[in-house]
Short mmCIF file of C-alpha atoms in Angstrom, two decimals:
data_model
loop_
_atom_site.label_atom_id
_atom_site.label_comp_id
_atom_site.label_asym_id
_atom_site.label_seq_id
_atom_site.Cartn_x
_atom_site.Cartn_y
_atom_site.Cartn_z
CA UNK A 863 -4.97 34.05 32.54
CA UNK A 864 -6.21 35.72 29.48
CA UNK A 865 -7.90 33.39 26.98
CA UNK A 866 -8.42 34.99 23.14
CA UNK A 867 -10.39 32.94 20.83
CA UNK A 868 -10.25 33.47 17.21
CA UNK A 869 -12.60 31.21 15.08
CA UNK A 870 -13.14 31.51 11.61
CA UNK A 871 -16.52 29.66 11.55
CA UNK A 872 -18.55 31.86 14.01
CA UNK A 873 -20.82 29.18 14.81
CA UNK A 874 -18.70 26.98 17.13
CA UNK A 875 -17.18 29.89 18.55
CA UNK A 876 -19.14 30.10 21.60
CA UNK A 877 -18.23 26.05 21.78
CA UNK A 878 -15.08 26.88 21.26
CA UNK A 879 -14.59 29.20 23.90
CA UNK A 880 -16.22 26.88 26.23
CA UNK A 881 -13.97 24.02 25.79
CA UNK A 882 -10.66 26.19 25.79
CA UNK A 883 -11.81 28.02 28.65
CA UNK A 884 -11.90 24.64 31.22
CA UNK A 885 -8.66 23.99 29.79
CA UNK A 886 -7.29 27.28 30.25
CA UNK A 887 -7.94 26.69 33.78
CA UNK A 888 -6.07 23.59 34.03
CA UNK A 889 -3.06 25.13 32.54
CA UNK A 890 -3.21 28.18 34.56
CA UNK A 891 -3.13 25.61 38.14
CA UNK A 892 -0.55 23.70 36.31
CA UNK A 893 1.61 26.58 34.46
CA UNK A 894 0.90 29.51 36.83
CA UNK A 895 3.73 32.03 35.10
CA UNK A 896 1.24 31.61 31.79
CA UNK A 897 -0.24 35.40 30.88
CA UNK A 898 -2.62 34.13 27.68
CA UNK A 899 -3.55 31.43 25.59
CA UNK A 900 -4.34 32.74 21.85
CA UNK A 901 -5.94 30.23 19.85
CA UNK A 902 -6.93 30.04 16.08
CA UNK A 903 -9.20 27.66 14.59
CA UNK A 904 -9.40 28.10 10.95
CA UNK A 905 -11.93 25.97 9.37
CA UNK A 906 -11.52 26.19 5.94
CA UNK A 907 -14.01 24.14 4.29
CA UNK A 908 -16.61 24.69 6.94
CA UNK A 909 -19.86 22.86 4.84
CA UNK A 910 -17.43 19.63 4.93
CA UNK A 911 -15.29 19.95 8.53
CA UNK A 912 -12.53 18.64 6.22
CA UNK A 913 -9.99 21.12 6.25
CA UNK A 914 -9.21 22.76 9.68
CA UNK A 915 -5.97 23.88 11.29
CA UNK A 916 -5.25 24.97 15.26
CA UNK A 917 -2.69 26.75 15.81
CA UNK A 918 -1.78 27.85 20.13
CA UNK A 919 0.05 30.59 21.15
CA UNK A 920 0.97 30.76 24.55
CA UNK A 921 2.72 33.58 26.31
CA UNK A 922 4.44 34.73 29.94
CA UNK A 923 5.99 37.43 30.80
CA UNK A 924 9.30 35.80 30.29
CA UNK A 925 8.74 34.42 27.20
CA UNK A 926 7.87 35.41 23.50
CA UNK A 927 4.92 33.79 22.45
CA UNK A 928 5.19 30.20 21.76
CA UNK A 929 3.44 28.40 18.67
CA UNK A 930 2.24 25.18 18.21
CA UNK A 931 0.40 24.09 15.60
CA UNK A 932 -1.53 20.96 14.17
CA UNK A 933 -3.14 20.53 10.14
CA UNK A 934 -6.14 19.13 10.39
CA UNK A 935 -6.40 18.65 6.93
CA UNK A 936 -8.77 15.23 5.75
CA UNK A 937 -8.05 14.01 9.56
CA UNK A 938 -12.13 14.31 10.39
CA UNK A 939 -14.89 12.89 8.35
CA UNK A 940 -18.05 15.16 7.76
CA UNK A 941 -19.98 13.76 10.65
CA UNK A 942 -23.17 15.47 12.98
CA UNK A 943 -21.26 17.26 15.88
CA UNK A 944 -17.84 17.84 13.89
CA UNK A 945 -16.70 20.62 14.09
CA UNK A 946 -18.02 23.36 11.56
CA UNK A 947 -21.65 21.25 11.45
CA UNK A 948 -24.30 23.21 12.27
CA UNK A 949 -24.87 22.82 15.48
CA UNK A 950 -21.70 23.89 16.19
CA UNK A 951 -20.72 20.58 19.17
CA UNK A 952 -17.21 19.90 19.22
CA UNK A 953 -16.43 16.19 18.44
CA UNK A 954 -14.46 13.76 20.70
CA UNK A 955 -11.81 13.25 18.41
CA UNK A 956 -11.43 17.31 17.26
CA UNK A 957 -11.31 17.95 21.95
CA UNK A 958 -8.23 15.26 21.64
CA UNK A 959 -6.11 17.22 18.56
CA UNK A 960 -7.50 20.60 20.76
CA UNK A 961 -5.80 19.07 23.97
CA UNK A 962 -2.82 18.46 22.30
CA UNK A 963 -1.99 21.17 20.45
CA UNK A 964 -2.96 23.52 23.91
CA UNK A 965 -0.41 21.03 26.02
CA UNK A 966 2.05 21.07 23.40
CA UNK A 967 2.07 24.54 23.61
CA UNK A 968 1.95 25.26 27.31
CA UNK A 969 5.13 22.27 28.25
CA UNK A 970 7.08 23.96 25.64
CA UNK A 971 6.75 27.39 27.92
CA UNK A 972 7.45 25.32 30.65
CA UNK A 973 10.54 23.57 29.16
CA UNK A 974 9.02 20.05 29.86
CA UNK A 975 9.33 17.45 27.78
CA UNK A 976 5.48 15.84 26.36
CA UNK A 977 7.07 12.66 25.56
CA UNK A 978 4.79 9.67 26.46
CA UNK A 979 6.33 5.81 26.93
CA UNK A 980 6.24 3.21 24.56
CA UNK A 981 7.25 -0.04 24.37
CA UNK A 982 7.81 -2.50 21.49
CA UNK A 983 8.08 -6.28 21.68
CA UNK A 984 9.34 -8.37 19.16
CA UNK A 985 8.98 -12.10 19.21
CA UNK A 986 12.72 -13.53 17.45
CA UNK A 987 13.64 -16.79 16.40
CA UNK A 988 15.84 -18.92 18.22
CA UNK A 989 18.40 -18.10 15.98
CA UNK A 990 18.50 -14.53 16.57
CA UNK A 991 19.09 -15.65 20.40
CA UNK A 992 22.03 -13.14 22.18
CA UNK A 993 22.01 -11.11 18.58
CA UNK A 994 21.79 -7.71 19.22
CA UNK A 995 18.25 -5.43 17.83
CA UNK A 996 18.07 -2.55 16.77
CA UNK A 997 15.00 0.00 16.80
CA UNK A 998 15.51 2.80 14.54
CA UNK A 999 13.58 5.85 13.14
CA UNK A 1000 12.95 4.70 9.73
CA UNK A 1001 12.86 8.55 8.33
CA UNK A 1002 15.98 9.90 9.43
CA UNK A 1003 17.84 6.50 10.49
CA UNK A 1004 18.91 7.35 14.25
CA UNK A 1005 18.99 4.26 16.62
CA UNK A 1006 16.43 4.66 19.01
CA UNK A 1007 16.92 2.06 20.98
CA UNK A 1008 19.24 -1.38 21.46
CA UNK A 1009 18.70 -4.55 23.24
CA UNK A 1010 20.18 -8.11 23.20
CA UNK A 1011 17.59 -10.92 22.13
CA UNK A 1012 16.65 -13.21 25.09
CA UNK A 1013 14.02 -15.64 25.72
CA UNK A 1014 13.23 -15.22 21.72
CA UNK A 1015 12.20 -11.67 22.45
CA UNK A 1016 13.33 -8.22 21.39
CA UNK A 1017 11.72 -6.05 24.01
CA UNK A 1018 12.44 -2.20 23.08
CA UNK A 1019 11.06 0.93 25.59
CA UNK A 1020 11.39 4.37 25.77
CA UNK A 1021 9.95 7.98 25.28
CA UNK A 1022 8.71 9.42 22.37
CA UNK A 1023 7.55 13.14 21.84
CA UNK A 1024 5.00 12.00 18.36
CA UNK A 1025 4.42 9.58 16.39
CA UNK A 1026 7.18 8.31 14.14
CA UNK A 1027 8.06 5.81 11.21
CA UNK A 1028 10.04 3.00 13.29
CA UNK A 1029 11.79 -0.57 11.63
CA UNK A 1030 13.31 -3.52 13.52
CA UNK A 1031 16.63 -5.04 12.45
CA UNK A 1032 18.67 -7.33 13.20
CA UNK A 1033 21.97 -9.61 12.04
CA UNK A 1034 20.89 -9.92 8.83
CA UNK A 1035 17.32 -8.80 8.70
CA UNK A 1036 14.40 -6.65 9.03
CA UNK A 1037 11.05 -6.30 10.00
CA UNK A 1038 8.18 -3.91 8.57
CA UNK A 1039 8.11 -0.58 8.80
CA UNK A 1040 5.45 0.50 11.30
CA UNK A 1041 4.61 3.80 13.70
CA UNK A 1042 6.31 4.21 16.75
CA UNK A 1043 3.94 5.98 19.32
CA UNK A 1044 2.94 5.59 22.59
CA UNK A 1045 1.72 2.60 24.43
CA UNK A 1046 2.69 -0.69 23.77
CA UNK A 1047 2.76 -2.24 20.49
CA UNK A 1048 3.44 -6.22 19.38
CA UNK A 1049 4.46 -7.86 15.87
CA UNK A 1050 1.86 -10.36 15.34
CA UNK A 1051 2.08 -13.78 13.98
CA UNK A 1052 0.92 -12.38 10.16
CA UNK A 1053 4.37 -10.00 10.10
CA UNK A 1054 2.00 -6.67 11.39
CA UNK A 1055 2.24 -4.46 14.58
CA UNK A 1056 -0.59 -4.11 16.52
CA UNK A 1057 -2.23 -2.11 19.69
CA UNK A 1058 -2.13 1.47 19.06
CA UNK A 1059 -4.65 3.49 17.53
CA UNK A 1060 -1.79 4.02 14.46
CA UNK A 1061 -0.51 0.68 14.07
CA UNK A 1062 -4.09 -0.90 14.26
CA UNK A 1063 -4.82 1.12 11.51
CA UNK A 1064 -1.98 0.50 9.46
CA UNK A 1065 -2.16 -3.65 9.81
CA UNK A 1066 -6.21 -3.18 8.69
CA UNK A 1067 -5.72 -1.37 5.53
CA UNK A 1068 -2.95 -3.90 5.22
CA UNK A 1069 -5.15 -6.53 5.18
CA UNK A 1070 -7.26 -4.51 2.73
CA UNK A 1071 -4.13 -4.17 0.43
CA UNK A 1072 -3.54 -7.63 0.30
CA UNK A 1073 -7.34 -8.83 -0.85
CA UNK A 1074 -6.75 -5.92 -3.76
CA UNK A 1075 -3.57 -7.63 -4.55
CA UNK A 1076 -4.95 -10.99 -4.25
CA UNK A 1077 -8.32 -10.01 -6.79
CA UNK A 1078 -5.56 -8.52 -9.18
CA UNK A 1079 -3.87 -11.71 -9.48
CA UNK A 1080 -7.32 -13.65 -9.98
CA UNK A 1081 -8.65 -11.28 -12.20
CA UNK A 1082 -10.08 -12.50 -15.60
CA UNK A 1083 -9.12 -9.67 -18.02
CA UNK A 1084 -7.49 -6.34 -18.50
CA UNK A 1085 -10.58 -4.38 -17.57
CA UNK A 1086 -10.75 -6.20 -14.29
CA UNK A 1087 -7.19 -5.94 -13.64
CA UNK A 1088 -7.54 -1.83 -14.32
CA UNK A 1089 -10.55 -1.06 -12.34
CA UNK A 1090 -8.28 -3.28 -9.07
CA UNK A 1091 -5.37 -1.04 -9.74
CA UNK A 1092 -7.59 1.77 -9.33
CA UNK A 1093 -9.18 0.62 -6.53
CA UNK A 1094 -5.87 0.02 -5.12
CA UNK A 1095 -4.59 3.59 -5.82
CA UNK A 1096 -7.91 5.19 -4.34
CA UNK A 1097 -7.92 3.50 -1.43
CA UNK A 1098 -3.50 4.63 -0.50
CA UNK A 1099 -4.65 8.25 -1.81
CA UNK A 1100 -7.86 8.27 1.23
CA UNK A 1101 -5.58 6.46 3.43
CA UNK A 1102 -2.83 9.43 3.26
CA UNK A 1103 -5.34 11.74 2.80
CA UNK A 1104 -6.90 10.59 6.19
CA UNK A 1105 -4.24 10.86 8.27
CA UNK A 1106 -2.20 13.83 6.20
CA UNK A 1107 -1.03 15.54 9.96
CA UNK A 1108 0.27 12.16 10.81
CA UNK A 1109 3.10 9.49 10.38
CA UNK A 1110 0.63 6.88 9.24
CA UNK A 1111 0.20 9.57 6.25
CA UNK A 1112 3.40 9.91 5.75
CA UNK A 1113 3.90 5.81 5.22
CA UNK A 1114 1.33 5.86 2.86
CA UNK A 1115 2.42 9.17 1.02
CA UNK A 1116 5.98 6.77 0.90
CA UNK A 1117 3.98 4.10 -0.46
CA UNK A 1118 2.78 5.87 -3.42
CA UNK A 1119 3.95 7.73 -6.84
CA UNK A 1120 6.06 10.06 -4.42
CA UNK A 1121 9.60 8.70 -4.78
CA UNK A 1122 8.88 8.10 -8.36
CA UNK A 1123 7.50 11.96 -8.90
CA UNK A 1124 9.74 14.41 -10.62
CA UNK A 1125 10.57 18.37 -8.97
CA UNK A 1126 7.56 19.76 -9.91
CA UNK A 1127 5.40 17.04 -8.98
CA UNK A 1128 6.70 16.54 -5.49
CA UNK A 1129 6.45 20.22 -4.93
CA UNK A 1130 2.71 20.27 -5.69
CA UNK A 1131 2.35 17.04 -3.39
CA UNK A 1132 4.44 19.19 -0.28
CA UNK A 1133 2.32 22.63 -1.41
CA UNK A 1134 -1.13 19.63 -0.83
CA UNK A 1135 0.31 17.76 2.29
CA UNK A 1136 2.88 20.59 3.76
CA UNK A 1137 3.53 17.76 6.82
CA UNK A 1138 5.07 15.28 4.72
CA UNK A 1139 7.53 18.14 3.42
CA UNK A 1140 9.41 18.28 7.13
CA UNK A 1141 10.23 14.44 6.75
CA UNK A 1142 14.40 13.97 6.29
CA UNK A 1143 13.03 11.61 3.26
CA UNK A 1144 10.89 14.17 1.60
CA UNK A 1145 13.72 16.36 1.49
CA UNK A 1146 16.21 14.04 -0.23
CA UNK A 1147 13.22 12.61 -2.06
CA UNK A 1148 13.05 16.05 -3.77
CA UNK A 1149 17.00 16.77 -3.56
CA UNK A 1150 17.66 14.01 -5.42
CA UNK A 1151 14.63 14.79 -8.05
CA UNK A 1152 16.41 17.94 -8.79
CA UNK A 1153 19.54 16.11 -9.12
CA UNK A 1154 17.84 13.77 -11.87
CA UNK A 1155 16.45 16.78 -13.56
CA UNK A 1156 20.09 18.70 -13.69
CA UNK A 1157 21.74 15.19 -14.70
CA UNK A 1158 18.95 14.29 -17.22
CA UNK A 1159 18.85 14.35 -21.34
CA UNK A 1160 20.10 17.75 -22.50
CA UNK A 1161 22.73 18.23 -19.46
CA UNK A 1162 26.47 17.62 -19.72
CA UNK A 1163 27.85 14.71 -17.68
CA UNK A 1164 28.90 15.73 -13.76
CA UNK A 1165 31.97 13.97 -12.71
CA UNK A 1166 33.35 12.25 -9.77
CA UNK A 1167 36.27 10.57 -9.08
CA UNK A 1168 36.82 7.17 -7.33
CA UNK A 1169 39.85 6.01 -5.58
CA UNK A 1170 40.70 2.06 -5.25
CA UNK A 1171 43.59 0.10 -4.94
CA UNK A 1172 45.27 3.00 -4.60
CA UNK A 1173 44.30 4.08 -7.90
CA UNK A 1174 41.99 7.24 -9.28
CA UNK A 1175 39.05 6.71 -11.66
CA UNK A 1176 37.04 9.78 -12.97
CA UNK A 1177 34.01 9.62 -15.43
CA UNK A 1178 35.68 11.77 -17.32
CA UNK A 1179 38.48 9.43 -18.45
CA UNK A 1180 35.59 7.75 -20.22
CA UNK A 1181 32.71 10.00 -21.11
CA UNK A 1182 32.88 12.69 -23.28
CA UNK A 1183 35.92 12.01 -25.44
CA UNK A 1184 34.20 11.77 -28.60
CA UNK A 1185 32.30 8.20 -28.63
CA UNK A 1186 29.05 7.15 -27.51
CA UNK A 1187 29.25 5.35 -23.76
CA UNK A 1188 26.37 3.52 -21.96
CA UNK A 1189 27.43 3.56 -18.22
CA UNK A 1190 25.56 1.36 -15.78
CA UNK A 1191 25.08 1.93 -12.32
CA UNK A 1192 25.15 -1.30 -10.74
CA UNK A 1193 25.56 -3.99 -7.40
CA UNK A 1194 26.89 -6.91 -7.43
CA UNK A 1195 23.91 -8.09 -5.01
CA UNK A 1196 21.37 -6.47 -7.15
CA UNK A 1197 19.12 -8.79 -8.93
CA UNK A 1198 17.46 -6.69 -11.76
CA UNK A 1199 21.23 -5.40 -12.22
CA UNK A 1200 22.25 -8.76 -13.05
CA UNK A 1201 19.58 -9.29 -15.53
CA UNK A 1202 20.02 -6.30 -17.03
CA UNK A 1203 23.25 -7.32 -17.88
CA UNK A 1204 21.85 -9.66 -20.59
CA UNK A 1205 20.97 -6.62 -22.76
CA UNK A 1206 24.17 -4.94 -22.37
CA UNK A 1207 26.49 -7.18 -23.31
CA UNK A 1208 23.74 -7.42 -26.45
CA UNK A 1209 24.15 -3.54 -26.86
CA UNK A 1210 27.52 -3.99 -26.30
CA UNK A 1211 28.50 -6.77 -29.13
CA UNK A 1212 26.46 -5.15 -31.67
CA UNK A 1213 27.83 -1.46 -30.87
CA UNK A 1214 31.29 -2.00 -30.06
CA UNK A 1215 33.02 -1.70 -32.83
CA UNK A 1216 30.78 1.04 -34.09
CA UNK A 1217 32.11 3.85 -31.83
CA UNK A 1218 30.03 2.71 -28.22
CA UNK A 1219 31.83 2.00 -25.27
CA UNK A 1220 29.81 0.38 -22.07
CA UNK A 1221 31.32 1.45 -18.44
CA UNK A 1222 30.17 -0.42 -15.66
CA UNK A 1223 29.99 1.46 -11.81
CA UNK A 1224 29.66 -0.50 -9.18
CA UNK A 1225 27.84 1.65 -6.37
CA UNK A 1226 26.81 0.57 -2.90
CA UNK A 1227 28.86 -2.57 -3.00
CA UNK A 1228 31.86 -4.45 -1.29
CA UNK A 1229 34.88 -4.20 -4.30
CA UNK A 1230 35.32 -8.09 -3.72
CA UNK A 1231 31.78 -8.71 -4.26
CA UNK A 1232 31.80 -6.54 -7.36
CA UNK A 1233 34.77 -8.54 -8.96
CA UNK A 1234 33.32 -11.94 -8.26
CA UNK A 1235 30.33 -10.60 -9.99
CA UNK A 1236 32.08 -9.08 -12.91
CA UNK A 1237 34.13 -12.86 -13.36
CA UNK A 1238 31.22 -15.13 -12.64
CA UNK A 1239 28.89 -12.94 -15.20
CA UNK A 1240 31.72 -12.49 -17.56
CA UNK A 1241 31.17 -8.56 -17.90
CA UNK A 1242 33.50 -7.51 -20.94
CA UNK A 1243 33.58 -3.72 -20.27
CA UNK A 1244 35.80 -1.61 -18.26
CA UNK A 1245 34.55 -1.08 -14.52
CA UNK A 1246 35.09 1.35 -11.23
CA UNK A 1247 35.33 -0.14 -8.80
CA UNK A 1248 34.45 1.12 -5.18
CA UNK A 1249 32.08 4.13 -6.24
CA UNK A 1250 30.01 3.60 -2.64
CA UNK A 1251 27.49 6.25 -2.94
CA UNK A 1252 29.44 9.06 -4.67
CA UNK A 1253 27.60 8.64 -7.88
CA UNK A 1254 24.34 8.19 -6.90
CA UNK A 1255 24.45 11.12 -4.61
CA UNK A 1256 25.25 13.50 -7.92
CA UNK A 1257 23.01 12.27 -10.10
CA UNK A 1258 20.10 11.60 -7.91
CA UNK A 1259 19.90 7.71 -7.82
CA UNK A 1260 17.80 5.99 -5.59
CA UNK A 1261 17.65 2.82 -7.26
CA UNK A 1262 20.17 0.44 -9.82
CA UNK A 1263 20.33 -0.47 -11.94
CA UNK A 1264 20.33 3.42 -13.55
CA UNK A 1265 21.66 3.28 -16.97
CA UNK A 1266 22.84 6.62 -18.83
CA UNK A 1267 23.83 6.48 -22.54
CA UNK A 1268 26.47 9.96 -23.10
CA UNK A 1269 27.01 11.57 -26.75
CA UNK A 1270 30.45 11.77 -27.80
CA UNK A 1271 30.97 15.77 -26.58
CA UNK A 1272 29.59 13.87 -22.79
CA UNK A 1273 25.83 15.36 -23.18
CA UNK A 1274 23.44 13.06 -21.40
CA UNK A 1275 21.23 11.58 -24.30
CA UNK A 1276 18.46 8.74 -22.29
CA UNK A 1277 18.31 7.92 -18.79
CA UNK A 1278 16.88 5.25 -16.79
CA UNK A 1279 15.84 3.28 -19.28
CA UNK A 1280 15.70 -0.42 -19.68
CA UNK A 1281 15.19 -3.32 -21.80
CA UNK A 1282 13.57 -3.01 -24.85
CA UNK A 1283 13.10 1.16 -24.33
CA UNK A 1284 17.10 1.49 -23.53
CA UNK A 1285 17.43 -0.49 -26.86
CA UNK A 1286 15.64 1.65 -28.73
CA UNK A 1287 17.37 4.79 -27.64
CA UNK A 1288 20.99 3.36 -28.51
CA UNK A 1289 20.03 2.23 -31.55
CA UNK A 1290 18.62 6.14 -32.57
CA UNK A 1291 21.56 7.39 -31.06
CA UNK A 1292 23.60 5.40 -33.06
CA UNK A 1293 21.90 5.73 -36.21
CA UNK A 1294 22.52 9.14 -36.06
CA UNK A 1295 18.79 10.26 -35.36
#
């Protein structure tokens, strides 16, 4: 077996070539049709370890060469032996990714599977006894497993190839999100998973969230308050930052300003952390921030039609026939809907008999819930019914209320805006500024 060696940082090549050498040997006993083993180790910030990147090729003489990669990137703290230090040892942590990313590599030749067992147990309630559990990956929501609750447990196993987002459900509820890996990992009595290297990290910085939260409460002024907030922020940004070739990363990246960011600003995060771009999430994260961008201020009104009681609604029949409309996007079950509601139906009786019509959509709702709603909260305005997820899918919604005041010829005027801000901006709009 031929082993090539490519190392940016001459000084831990020799290292290097030691270490990939004994494992070379391994994997030519193991995987004897293996012809060479090309590896790259790119340090890129070598006075700080910080930034490295291995990337395996592995070929035989009846395959092309096959890649596998892992980012590095903010996973190793400068540390004496890291690698890139100047004396050039290779630390224990930097020989595991190494491992890996050879293995990964030289099972894909071999069309074997590197998925490792895990199991998950779950301690229920006795009234979730016989209901059935559910353990799905939280990113791309595939059932991973199934069982029936018995003996007030919901034990789930299995094989997983890496680390993943995974969540717990249940008739009528759900557990925490937390990483789905190998070995076997319990919810403790404080709501956290615990007893994987992931998970153990996720329920610490947990804890450390919730003394942040619990000194922003107590704090005695603004500046306090500020300098918490920051603290908060600094320590989700190191967190991701940390663990930026993981799923524990990719929680925190979810945890942040990310779903909140606009096109450009998710971009630059996927162009800074290019792992967390793969995620299904991160791609309709950023679909949908495009959507919000061609559906924002400036753009004409996209319409959709809805079809209940054997009846067709468009958006069209309302917007852009030469009056001012405020459409809500709204749930019956929704909460901060609901309240919103308040300063509508204030919009609404000082507006509506100045050319503004309000147009209620009920997304993501059951059309019985939504007309209990609109009785019990005696909503004036004309409604669809039944939109489901049409709507919010063309204009980039990912949470409701979203309320969108249209000019007369249907252009989109304010978005998302609420209370006091989305009275301001009917009020200019119908003042004629």
């Amino acid at each position: 077996m031929d082993v090539r060696i490519q190392a940016i940082h001459f000084e831990i090549a020799d290292r290097l070539v030691e270490f990939i050498n004994k494992k070379a040997d391994k994997l030519a006993r193991r995987f004897p049709a293996i012809a060479t083993v090309d590896v790259t180790l790119k340090v890129v910030k070598p006075e700080t370890a910080m930034n490295k990147e291995v990337v395996v090729k592995i070929a035989t003489p009846q395959h092309d060469d096959v890649v596998a990669s892992r980012h590095l990137r903010g996973s190793l703290r400068p540390c004496r032996g890291s690698l890139g230090a100047p004396d050039g040892k290779i630390q224990r942590q930097e020989m595991k990714y190494l491992n890996q990313t050879v293995l990964a590599a030289a099972l894909a030749v071999a069309g074997i599977s590197s998925a490792e067992p895990f199991k998950v147990i779950v301690p229920m309630s006795a009234d979730d006894e016989g209901a059935m559990a559910r353990l799905v990956n939280y990113d791309n929501g595939t059932t991973v497993d199934s069982v029936l609750v018995a003996d007030g447990m919901a034990v789930f196993e299995g094989k997983i190839d890496e680390p993943v987002l995974g969540r717990v459900t249940y008739d009528g509820g759900r557990l925490p999100i937390f990483i789905l890996e190998s070995g076997t990992i319990s919810l403790g009595k404080d709501g956290a998973f615990f007893g994987t290297m992931l998970n153990d990290q996720l329920r610490s910085m947990g804890q450390k969230m919730q003394q942040l939260g619990a000194k922003y409460q107590s704090a005695a002024d603004d500046k306090e308050r500020e300098a918490v907030y920051k603290a908060y922020g600094a320590a989700l940004d190191s967190a991701m930052t940390a663990n930026a070739d993981n799923a524990l990363g990719y929680f925190y990246f979810l945890q942040g300003d990310a779903p909140q960011a606009d096109a450009a600003g998710l971009r630059a995060l996927f162009e800074r952390y290019p792992s967390f771009a793969a995620y299904e999430r991160s791609k309709k994260m950023l679909a949908n921030a495009e959507r919000r961008e061609a559906t924002g201020p400036g753009a004409k009104f996209t319409d959709f039609e809805v079809e209940y009681n054997g009846e067709k609604s468009r958006l069209s029949d309302y917007v852009g026939r030469g009056h001012y409309t405020l459409v809500d996007f709204w749930a019956s079950w929704c909460g901060p809907c609901i309240r919103q509601t308040v300063v509508l139906k204030d919009i609404y009786n000082k507006y509506k008999d100045k050319g503004l019509e309000v147009l209620g959509v009920a997304v993501w709702d059951e059309p019985d819930a939504t007309l209990r709603a609109i009785e019990q909260h005696q909503l004036p305005w004309k409604s669809i019914i039944g939109a489901g997820t049409i709507p919010t899918d063309l204009y980039g919604i990912t949470g409701i209320p979203c309320i969108i005041l249209f000019g007369p010829d249907g252009t989109t005027i304010s978005r998302d805006k609420q209370d006091d801000a989305l009275r301001a901006d009917v009020d200019a709009a119908m003042a004629g500024k």
